[in-house]
Short mmCIF file of C-alpha atoms in Angstrom, two decimals:
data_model
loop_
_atom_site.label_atom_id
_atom_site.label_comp_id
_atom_site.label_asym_id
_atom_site.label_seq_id
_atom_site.Cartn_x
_atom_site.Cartn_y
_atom_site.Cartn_z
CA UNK S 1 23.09 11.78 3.77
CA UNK S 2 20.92 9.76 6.16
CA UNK S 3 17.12 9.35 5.87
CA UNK S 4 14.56 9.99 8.51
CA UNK S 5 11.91 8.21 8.44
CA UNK S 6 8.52 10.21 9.36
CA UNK S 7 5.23 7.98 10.17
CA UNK S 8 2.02 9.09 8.58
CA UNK S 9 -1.27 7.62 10.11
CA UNK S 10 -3.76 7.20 7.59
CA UNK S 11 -6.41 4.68 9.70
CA UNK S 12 -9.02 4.93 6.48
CA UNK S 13 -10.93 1.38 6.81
CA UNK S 14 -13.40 2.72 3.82
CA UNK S 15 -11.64 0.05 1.28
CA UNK S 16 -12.99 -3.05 3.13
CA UNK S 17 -16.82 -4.56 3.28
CA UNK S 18 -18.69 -4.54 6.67
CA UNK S 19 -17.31 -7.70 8.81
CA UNK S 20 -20.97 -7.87 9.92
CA UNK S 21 -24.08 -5.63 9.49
CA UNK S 22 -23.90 -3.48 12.53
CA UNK S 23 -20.09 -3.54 12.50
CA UNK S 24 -16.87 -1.79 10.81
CA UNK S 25 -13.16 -3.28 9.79
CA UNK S 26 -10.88 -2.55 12.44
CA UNK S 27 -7.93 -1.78 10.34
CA UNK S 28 -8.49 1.66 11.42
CA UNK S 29 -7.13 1.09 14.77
CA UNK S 30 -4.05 -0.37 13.58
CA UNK S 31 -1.61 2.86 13.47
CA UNK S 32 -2.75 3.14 16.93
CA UNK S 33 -1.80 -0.22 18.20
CA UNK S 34 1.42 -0.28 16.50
CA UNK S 35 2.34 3.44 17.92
CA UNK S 36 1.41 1.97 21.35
CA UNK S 37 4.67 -0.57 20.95
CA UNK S 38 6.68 2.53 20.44
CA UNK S 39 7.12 2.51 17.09
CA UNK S 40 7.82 6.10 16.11
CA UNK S 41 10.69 6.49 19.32
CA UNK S 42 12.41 2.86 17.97
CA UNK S 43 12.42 3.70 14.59
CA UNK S 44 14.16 7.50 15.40
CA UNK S 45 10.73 9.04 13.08
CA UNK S 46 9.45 12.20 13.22
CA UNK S 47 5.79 12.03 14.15
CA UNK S 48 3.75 12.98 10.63
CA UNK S 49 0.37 12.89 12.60
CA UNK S 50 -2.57 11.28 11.36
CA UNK S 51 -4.79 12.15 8.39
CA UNK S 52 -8.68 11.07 9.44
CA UNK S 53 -10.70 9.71 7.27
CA UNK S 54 -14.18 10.08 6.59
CA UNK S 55 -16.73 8.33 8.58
CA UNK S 56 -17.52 4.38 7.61
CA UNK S 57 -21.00 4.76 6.02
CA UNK S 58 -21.82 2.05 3.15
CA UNK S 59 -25.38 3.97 3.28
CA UNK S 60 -27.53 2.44 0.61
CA UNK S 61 -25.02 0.87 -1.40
CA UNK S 62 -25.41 -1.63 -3.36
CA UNK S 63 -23.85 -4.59 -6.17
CA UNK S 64 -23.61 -2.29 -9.27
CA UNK S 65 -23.29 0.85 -7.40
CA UNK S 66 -19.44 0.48 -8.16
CA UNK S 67 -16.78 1.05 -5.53
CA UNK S 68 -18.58 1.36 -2.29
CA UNK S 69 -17.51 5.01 -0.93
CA UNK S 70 -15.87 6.10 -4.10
CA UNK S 71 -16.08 9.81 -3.18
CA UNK S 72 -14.86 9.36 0.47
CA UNK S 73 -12.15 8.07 -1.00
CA UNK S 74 -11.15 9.77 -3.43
CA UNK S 75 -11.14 13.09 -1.46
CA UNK S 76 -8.88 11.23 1.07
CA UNK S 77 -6.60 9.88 -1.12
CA UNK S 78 -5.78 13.71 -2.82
CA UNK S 79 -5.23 14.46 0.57
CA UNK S 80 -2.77 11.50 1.29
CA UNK S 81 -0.92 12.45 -1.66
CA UNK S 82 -0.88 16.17 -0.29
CA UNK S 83 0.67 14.78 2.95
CA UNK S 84 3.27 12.05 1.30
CA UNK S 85 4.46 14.50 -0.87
CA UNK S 86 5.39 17.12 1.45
CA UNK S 87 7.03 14.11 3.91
CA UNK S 88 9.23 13.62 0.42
CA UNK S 89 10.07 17.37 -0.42
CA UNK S 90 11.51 17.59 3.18
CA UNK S 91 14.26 14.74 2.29
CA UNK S 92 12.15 12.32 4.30
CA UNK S 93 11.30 8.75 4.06
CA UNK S 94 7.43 8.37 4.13
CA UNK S 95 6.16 5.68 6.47
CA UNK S 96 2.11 5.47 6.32
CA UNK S 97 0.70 3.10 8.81
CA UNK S 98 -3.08 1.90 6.96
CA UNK S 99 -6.07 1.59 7.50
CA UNK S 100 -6.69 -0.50 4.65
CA UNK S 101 -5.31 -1.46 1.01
CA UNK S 102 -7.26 1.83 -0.37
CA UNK S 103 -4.81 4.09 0.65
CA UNK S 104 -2.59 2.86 -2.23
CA UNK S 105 -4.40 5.72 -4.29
CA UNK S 106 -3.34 7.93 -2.31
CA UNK S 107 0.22 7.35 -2.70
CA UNK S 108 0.11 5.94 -5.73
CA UNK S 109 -0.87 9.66 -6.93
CA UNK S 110 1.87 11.27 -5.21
CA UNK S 111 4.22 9.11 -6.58
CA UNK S 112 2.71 9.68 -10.41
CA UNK S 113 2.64 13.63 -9.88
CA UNK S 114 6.69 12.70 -8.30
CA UNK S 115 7.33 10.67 -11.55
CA UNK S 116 5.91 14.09 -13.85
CA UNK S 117 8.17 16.70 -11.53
CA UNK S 118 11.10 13.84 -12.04
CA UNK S 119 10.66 13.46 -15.85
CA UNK S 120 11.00 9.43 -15.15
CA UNK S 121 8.68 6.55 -14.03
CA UNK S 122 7.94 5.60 -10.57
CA UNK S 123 7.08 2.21 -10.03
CA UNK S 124 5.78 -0.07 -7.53
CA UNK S 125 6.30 -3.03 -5.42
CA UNK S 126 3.17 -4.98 -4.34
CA UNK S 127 4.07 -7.02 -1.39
CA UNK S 128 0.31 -8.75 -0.55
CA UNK S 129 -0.91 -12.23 -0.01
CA UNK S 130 -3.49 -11.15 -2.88
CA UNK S 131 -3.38 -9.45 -6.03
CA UNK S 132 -6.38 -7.05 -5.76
CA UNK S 133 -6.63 -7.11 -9.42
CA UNK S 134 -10.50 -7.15 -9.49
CA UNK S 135 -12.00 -4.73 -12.09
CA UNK S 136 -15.26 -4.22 -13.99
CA UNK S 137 -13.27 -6.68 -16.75
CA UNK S 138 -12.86 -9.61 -14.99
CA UNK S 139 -15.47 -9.06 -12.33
CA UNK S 140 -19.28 -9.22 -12.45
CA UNK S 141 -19.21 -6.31 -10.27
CA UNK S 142 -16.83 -4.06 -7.77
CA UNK S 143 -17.83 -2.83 -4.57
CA UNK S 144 -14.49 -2.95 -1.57
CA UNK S 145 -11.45 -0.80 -3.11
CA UNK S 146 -9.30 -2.61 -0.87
CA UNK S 147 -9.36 -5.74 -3.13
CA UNK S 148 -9.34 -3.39 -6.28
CA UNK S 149 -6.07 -1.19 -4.86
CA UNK S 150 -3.63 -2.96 -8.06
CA UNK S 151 -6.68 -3.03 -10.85
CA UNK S 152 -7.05 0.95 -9.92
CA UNK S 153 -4.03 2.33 -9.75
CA UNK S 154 -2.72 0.77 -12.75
CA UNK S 155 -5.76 2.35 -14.62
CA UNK S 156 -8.38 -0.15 -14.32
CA UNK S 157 -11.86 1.22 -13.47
CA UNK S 158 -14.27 4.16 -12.54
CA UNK S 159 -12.24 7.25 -13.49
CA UNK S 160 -12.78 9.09 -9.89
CA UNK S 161 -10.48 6.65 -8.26
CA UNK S 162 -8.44 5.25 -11.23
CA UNK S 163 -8.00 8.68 -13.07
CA UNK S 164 -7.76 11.55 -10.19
CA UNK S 165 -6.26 14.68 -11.24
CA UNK S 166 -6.35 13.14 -15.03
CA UNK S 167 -3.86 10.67 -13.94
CA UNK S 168 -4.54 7.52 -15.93
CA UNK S 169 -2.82 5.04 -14.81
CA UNK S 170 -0.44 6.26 -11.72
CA UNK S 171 1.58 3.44 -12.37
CA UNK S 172 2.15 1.69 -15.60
CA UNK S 173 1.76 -2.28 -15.71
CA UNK S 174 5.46 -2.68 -16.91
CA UNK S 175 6.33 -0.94 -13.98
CA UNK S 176 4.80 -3.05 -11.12
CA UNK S 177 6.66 -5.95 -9.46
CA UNK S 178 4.12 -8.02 -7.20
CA UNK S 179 5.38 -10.18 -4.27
CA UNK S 180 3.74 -13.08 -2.14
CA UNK S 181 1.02 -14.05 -3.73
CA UNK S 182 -0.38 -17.19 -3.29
CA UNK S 183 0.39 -19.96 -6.19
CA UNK S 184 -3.64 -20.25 -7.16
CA UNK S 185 -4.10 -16.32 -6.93
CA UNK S 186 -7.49 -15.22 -8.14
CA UNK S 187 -6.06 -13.37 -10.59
CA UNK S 188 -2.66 -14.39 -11.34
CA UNK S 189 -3.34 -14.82 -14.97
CA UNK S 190 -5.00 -11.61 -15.57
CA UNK S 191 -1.31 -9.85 -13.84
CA UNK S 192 0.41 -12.18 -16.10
CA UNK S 193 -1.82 -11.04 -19.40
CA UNK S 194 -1.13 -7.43 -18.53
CA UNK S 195 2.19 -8.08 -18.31
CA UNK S 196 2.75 -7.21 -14.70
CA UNK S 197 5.66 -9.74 -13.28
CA UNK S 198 4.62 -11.69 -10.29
CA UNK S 199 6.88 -13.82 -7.54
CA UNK S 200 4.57 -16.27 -5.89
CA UNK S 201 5.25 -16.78 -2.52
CA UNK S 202 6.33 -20.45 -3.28
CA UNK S 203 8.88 -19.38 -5.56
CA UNK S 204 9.78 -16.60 -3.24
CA UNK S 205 10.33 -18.91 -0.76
CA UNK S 206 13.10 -20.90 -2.65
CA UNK S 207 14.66 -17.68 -3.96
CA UNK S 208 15.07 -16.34 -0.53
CA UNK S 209 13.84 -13.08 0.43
CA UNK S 210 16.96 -11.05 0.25
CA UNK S 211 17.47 -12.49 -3.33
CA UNK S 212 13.58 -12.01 -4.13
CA UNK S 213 14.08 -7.78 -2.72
CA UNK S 214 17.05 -7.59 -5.72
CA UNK S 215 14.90 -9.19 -8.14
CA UNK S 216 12.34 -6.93 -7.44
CA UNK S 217 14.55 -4.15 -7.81
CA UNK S 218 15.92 -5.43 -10.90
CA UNK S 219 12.78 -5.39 -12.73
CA UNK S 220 12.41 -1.79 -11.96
CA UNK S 221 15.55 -0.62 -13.61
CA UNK S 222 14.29 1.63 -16.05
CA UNK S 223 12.64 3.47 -13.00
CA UNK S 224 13.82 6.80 -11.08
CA UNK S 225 12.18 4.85 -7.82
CA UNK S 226 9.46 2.94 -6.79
CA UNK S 227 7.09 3.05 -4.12
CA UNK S 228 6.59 -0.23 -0.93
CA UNK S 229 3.59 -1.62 -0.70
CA UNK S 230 3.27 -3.82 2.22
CA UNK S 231 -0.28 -5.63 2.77
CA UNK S 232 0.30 -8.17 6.29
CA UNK S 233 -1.52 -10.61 5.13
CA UNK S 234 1.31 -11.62 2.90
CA UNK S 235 2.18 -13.37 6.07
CA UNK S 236 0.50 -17.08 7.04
CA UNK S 237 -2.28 -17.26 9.35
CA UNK S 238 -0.53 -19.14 11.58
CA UNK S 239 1.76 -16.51 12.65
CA UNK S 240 -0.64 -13.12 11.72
CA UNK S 241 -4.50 -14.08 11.87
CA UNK S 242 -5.20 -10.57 12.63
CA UNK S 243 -6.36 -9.23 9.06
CA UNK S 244 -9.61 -9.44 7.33
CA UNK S 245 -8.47 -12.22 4.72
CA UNK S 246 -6.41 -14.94 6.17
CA UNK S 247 -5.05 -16.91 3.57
CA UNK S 248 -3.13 -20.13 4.24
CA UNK S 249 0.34 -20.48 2.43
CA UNK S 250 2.10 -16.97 3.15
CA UNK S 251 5.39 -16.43 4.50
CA UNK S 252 7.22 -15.92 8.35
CA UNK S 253 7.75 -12.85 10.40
CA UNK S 254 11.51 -13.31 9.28
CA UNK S 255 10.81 -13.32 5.74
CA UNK S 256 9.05 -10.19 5.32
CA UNK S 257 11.69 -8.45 7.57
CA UNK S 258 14.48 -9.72 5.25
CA UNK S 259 12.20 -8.83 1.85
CA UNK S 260 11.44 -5.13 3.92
CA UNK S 261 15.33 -4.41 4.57
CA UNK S 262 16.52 -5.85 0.42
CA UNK S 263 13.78 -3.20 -0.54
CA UNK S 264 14.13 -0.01 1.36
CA UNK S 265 18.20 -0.49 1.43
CA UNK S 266 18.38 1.72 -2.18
CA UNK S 267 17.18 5.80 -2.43
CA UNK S 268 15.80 4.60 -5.12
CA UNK S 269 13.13 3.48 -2.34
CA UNK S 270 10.66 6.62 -1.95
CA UNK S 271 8.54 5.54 1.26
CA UNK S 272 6.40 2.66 2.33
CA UNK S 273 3.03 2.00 3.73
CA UNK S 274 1.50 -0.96 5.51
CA UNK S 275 -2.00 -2.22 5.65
CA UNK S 276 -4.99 -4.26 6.43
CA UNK S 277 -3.57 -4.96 10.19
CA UNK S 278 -7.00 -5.22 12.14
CA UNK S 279 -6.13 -4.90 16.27
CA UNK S 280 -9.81 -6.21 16.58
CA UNK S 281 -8.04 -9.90 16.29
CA UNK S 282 -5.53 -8.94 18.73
CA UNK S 283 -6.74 -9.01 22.34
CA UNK S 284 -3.04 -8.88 23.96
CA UNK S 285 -1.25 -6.72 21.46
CA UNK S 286 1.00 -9.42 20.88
CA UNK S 287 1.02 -9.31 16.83
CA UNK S 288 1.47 -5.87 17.02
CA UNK S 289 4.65 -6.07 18.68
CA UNK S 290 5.68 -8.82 16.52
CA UNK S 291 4.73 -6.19 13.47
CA UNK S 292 6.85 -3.23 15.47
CA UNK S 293 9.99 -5.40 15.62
CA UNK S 294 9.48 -6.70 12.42
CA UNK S 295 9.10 -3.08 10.90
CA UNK S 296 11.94 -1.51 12.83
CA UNK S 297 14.31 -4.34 11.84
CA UNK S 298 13.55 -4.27 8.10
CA UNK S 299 13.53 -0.24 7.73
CA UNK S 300 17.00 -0.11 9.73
CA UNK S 301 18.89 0.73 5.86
CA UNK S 302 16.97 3.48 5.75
CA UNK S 303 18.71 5.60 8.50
CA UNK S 304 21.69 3.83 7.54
CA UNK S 305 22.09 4.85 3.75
CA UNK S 306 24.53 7.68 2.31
CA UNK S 307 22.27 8.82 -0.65
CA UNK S 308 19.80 11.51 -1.03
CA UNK S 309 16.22 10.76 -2.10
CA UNK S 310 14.13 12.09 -5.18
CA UNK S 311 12.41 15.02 -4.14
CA UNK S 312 8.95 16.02 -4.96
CA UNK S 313 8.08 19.78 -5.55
CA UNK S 314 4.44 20.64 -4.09
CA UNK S 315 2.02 19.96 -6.53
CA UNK S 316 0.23 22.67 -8.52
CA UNK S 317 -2.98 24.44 -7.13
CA UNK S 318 -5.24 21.19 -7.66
CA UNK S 319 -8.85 20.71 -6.21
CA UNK S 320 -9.51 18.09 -3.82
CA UNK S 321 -11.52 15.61 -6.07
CA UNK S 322 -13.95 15.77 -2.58
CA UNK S 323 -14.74 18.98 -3.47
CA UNK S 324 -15.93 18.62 -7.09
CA UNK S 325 -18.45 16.78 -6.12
CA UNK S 326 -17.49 12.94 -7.36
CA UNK S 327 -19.89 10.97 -6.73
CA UNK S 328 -19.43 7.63 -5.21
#
């Protein structure tokens, strides 16, 4: 049985810091530019729609406040994993075009209340030029979710983002691969302490990407499936400057197409999202067609497979965390 894919906007830019005072991250405009290279019609998708976020408003936050709109987004994220989870049910291959590295949560907790309904693990697979692995235990203090997205949904931190619905972690450390890192990551010996395996993008680089995607996949044999994680600035600035980060030493458009395709190519593949693609550093719309072709390339397997996904049975009556009140 073939896939469909079905694309999910979720344009949330409440993950990232203010580039300047009086300004906002433009990640939120990325589903937007990448829709207006014709992504859905290329990729044969049904159209999800869009979940909005809430409004950008740091308000009178501050270093020690913790995670800077906490509340905002945890209510979103309960939301995302409303939406993901009924793109799953339907047989459907998820496709959620970020916004930024937050929105992991939200389908990090679809994928944990999948793993309950499946009586197995889900994992994941962290492609990102950065491990987001800051946490109030290595960290003097938190504040921009998008750099916390790993540390939170693997249980690290304030228990409105890392623990909604009583879901603590939403993926275990065991069973998260992370790809394209740089060498001198931040944090690549906190990922290694916690046990979570890690191929650098130098090493990923001599391994190929198609042999990198079935190592990946190897290392999440004990799982029912795993969930994509695709951050763009796994790619080098010299070929996509258009995120928030830049970070010299990542890979080429080719690369990530080949790692995409080695990943998605299984049903054990649930969906994917990508992130932290900011339009605001592309005038001419030419990296977003560079990111269309690249995406519509590397998700071809997934309309071509013969095997049935996992399916996800709506989840039980739960409040919105947004509506008890969490505070950020």
């Amino acid at each position: 049985m073939m896939r469909r894919i079905a694309v999910l906007d979720a344009p949330s830019n409440l993950g990232l810091r203010p580039p300047t005072l009086s300004s906002v991250p433009g990640c939120a405009k990325a589903p937007g530019a990448l829709r207006d290279h014709d992504l859905v019609a290329r990729l044969g998708a049904r159209d999800a729609g869009c979940l909005t976020p809430p409004r950008y408003d740091p308000g009178d936050w501050r270093p020690g406040d913790g995670v800077c709109h906490a509340g905002a987004i945890a209510g979103y994220s309960w939301s995302l994993a409303e939406r993901i989870g009924t793109i799953v049910d339907q047989g459907e291959f998820p496709v959620v075009l970020g916004g930024d590295c937050s929105i992991l949560l939200g389908s990090a907790l679809a994928m944990n209340r999948l793993g309950e309904t499946m009586g197995g693990r889900i994992g994941l697979i962290f492609v990102d030029g950065h491990s987001d692995f800051r946490h109030p235990g290595n960290a003097s203090y938190v504040g921009a979710a998008a750099g916390e997205d790993l540390a939170l949904v693997t249980g690290r931190g304030q228990a409105d983002l890392a623990a909604i619905e009583g879901r603590r972690p939403y993926f275990r450390d065991i069973d998260v691969v992370v790809l394209g890192i740089r060498a001198q990551d931040e944090y690549r010996l906190d990922l290694q302490a916690a046990g979570i395996v890690t191929r650098p993008v130098p090493t990923l680089r001599v391994e190929g990407p198609a042999r990198s995607a079935q190592w990946a996949r190897d290392q999440l044999s004990d799982c029912v499936g795993y969930w994509l994680h695709v951050d763009v600035d796994v790619l080098d600035p010299a070929v996509m400057p258009a995120v928030d980060a830049p970070d010299p030493g990542g890979i080429a458009f080719t690369e990530l197409e080949l790692l995409i395709a080695g990943l998605v190519e299984t049903p054990q593949c649930l969906g994917m999202e990508l992130t932290v693609f900011d339009p605001d550093y592309d005038p001419d719309g030419g990296y977003a067609a560079e990111i269309v072709a690249t995406l519509v390339a590397g998700l071809a397997p997934v309309t071509a497979g013969d095997s049935a996904p996992l399916r996800l049975l709506p989840a039980q009556s739960a409040a919105a965390p947004g509506r008890r009140g969490l505070r950020a």
